[in-house]
Coordinates of C-alpha atoms in Angstrom, one line a residue:
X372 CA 88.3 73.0 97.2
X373 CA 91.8 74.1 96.2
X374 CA 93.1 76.9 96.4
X375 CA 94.1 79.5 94.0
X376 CA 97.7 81.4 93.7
X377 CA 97.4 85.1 93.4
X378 CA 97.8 86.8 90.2
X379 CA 96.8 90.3 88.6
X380 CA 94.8 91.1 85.4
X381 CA 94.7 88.0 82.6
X382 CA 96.9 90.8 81.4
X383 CA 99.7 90.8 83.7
X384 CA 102.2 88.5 85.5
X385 CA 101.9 86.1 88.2
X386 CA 103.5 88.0 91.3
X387 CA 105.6 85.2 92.8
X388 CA 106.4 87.1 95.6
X389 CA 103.1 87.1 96.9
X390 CA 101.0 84.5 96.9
X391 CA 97.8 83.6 98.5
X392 CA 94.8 80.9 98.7
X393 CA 91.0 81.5 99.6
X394 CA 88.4 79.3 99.7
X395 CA 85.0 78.8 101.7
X396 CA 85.2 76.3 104.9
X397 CA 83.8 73.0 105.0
X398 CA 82.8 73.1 109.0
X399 CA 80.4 76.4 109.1
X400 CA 78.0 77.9 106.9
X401 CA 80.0 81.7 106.7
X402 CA 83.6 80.5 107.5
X403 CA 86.5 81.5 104.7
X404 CA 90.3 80.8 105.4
X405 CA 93.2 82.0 103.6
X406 CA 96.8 80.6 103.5
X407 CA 99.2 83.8 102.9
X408 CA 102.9 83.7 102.0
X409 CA 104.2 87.1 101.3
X410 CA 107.5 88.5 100.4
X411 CA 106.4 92.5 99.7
X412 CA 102.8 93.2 100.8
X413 CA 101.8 95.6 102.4
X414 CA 98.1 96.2 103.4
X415 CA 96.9 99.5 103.6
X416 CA 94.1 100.7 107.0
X417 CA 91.2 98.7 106.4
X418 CA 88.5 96.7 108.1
X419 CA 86.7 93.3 107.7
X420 CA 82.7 92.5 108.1
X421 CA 83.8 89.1 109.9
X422 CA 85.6 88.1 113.0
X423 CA 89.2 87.6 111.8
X424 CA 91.4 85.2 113.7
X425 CA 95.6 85.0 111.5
X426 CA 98.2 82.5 112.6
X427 CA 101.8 83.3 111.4
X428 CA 103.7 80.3 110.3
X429 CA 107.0 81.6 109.0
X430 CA 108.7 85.1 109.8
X431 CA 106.4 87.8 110.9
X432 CA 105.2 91.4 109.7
X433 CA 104.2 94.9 111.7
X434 CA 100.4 94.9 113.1
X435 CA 98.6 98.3 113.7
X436 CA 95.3 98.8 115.1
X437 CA 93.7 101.2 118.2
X438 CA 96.6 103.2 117.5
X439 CA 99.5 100.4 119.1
X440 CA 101.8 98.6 117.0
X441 CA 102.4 95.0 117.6
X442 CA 104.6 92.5 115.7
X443 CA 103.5 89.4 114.5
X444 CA 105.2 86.5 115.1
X445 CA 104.7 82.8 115.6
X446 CA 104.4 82.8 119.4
X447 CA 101.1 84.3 119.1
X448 CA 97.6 84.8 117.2
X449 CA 96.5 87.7 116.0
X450 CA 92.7 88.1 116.4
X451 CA 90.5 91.4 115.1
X452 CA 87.1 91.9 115.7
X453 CA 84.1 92.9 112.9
X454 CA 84.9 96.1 111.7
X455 CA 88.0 96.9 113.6
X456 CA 90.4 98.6 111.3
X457 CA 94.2 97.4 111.3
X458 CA 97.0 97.7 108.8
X459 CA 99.8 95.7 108.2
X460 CA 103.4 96.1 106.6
X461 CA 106.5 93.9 106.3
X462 CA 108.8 95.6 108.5
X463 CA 111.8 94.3 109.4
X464 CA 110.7 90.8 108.1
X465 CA 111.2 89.2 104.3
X466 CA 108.9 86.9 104.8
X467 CA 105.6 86.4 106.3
X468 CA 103.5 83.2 105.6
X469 CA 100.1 83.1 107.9
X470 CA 96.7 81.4 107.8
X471 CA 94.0 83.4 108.4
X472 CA 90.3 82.7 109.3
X473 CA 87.2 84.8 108.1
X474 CA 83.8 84.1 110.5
X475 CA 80.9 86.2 108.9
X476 CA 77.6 86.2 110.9
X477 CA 76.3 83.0 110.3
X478 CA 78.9 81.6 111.7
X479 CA 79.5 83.6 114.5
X480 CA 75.7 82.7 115.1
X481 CA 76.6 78.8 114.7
X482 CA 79.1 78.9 117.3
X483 CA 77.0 80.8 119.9
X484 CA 74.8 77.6 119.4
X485 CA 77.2 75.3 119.4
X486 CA 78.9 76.6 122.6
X487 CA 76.0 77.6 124.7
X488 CA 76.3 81.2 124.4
X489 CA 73.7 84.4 123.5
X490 CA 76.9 86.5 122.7
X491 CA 80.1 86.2 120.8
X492 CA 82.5 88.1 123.1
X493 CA 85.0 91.4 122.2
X494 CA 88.7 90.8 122.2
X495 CA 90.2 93.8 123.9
X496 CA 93.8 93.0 122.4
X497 CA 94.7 91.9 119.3
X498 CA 97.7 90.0 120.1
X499 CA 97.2 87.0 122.3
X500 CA 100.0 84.8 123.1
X501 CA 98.7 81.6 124.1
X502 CA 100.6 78.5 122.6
X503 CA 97.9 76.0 123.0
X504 CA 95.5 78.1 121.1
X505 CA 97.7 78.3 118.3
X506 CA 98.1 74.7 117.8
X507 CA 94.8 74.6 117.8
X508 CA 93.7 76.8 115.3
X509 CA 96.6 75.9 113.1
X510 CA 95.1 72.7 113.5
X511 CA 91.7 73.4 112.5
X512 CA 93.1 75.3 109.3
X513 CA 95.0 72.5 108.4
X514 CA 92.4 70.2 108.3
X515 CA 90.0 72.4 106.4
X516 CA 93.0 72.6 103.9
X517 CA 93.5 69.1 103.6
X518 CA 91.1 65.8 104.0
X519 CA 87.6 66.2 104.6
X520 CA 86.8 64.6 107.6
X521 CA 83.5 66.4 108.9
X522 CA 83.9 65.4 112.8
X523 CA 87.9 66.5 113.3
X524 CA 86.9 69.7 111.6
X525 CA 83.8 70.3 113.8
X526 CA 85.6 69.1 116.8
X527 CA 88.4 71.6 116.0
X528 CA 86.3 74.1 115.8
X529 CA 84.7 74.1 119.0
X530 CA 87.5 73.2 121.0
X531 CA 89.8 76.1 119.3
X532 CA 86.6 78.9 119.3
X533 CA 85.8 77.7 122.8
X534 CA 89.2 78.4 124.3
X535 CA 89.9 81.2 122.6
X536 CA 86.1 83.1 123.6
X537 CA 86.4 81.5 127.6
X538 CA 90.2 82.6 127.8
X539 CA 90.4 86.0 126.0
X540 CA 87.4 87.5 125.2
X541 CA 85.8 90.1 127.3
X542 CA 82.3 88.9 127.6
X543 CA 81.3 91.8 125.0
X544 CA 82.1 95.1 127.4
X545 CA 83.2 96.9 124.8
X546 CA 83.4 101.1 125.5
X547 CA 80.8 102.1 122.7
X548 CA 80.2 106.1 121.9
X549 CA 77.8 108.2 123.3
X550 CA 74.6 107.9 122.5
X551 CA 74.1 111.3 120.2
X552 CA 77.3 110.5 118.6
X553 CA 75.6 106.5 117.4
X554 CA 72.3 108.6 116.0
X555 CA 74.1 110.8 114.0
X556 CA 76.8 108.1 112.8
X557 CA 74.0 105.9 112.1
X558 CA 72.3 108.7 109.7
X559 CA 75.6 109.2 108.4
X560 CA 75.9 105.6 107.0
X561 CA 72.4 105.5 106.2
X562 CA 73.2 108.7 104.0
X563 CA 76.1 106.6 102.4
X564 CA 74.5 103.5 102.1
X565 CA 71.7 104.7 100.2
X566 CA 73.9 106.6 97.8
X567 CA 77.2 104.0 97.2
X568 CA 77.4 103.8 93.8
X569 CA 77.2 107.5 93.4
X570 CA 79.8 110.4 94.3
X571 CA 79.9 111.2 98.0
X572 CA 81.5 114.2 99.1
X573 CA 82.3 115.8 102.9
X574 CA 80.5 118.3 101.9
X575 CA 77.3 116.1 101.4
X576 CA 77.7 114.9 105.2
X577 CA 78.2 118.2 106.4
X578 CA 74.9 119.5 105.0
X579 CA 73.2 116.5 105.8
X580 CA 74.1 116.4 109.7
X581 CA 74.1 120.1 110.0
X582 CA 78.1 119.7 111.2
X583 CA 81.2 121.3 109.6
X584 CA 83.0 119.0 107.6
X585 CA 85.8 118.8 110.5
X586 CA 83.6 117.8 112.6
X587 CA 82.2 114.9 110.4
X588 CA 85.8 113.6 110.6
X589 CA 86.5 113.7 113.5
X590 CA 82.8 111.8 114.5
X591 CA 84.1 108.9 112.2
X592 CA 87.4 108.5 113.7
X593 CA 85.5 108.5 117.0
X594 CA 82.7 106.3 116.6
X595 CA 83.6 104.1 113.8
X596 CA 87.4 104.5 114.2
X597 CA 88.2 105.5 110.4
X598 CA 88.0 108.4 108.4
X599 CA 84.7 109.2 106.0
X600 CA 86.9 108.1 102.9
X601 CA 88.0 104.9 104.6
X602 CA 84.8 103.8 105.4
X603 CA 83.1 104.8 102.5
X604 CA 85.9 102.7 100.8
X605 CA 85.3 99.9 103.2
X606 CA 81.3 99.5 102.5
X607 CA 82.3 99.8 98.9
X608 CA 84.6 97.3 99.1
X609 CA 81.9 95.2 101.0
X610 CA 79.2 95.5 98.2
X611 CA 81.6 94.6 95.6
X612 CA 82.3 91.2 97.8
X613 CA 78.3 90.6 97.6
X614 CA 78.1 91.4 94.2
X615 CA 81.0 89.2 92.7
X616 CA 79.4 86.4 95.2
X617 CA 76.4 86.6 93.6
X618 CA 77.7 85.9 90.1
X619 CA 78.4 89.5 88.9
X620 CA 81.3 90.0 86.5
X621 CA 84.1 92.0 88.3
X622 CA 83.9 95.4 86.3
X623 CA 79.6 94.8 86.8
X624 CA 80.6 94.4 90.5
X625 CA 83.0 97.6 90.7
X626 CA 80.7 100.1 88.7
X627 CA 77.5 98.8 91.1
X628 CA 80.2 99.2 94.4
X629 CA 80.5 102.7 93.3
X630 CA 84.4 102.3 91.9
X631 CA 85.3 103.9 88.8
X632 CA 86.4 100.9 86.9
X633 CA 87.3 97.5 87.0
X634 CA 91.1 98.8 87.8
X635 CA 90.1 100.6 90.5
X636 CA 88.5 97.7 92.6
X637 CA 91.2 95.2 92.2
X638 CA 93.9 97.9 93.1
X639 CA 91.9 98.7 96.3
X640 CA 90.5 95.0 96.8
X641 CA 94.1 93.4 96.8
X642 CA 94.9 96.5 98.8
X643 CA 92.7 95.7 101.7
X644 CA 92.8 91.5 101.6
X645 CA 95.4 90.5 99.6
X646 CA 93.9 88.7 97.3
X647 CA 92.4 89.7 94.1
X648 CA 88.3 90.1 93.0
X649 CA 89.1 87.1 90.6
X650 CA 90.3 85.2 93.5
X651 CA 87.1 85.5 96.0
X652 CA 84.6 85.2 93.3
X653 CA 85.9 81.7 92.3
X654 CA 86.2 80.7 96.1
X655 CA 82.6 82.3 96.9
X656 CA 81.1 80.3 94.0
X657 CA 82.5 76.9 94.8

């Protein structure tokens, strides 16, 4: 499909310093791309449900996530894995124009198959500098950009995946939390879950896991490596992605997400991905 160019409200002006494209990939049942050229954004801490894999093609911007700061550049690709939270902010650089790929479950699952695997593996560092790969991927975003040929895109998709999970990832040791700390995070987001679209408050978790309400922060940052509120946003954000995928109207989609208007999730939503509601619904319904 093509592409959209980002824009606000049907009330407000195109911002022509920021523009981006979504769509839906051609090659794998739960693979999106975006093509990003940016001037001023500036994304604030956030997370994604999917593996996220960004090639930069002009210029370059400030990465942070796991509390180092890495620039990206052009010599390397930027990979983060489900759920990992990162920000991002221009820096030194006026421009920054990347393509980025989104691999939600199903896809992840799809390329297990494909490459003979029973586990996607953990990326311990989010910048990897390996010159090949980046051809590679660039490639493969290129073609799913362009002509649909259904064999080059597969082909580039196994070939590019199956360097970049034999070279660089870790084979899935990943250091995971205690175990008391996952039963009481996990009742935690139960708790949430359960109660999205309604007002959540520290003081809610605190009664609920018998902890002060320092405590509960600090068992987010540890486990799930964000704060309550960020998370809270984050799952929020998440439902409202499922909802406008499924055909709701945006301000339908915010009030069910738990936002307080229509406003509210496009401020946050372009926030966190740079693109608007607007934008991914039309993409997730082509």
């Amino acid at each position: 499909m093509q592409g959209v160019k980002l824009t606000g409200n049907a009330m407000s002006r195109r911002d022509t310093k920021n523009l981006t494209r979504f769509w839906n990939g051609r090659c794998s049942q739960g693979l999106s791309l975006m093509h990003a050229d940016f001037q001023t954004q500036e994304f604030a801490p956030h997370r994604h449900e999917e593996l996220v894999i960004a090639i930069t093609e002009i210029g370059g911007s400030v990465i942070q996530s796991r509390g180092v700061v890495d620039n990206a550049d052009t010599s390397a690709l930027l990979v983060f894995n489900p759920g990992e939270p990162h920000a991002t902010w221009m820096g030194a650089s006026h421009h920054w124009r990347y393509r980025s790929l989104y691999l939600e479950q199903s896809a992840l699952d799809d390329l297990s198959h494909a490459l003979g695997t029973d586990r996607i593996p953990y990326f311990t560092c989010n910048w990897i500098a390996d010159p090949e790969l980046v051809d590679l991927l660039n490639a493969l975003h290129l073609s799913l950009d362009g002509e649909h040929d259904p064999l080059l895109q597969r082909e580039l998709m196994i070939r590019s995946f199956g360097g970049l999970f034999n070279r660089h990832g870790s084979g899935g040791l990943r250091v995971e939390p205690v175990p008391y700390d996952r039963v009481r995070v996990a009742k935690a987001i139960e708790y949430i879950r359960v109660r999205l679209a309604m007002p959540i408050s520290l003081a809610d978790l605190s009664n609920t896991l018998d902890l002060t309400q320092f405590q509960i922060v600090r068992l987010f940052k540890r486990t799930v490596g964000m704060t309550p509120h960020a998370y809270v946003l984050q799952l929020r954000l998440d439902a409202a992605r499922r909802h406008l995928a499924a055909g709701s109207a945006i301000g339908e989609a915010a009030v069910a997400a738990g936002f307080y208007d229509q406003s509210s999730l496009t401020h946050r939503f372009k926030r966190a991905y740079g693109l608007t509601p607007l934008q991914f619904a039309k993409a997730a319904r082509t």
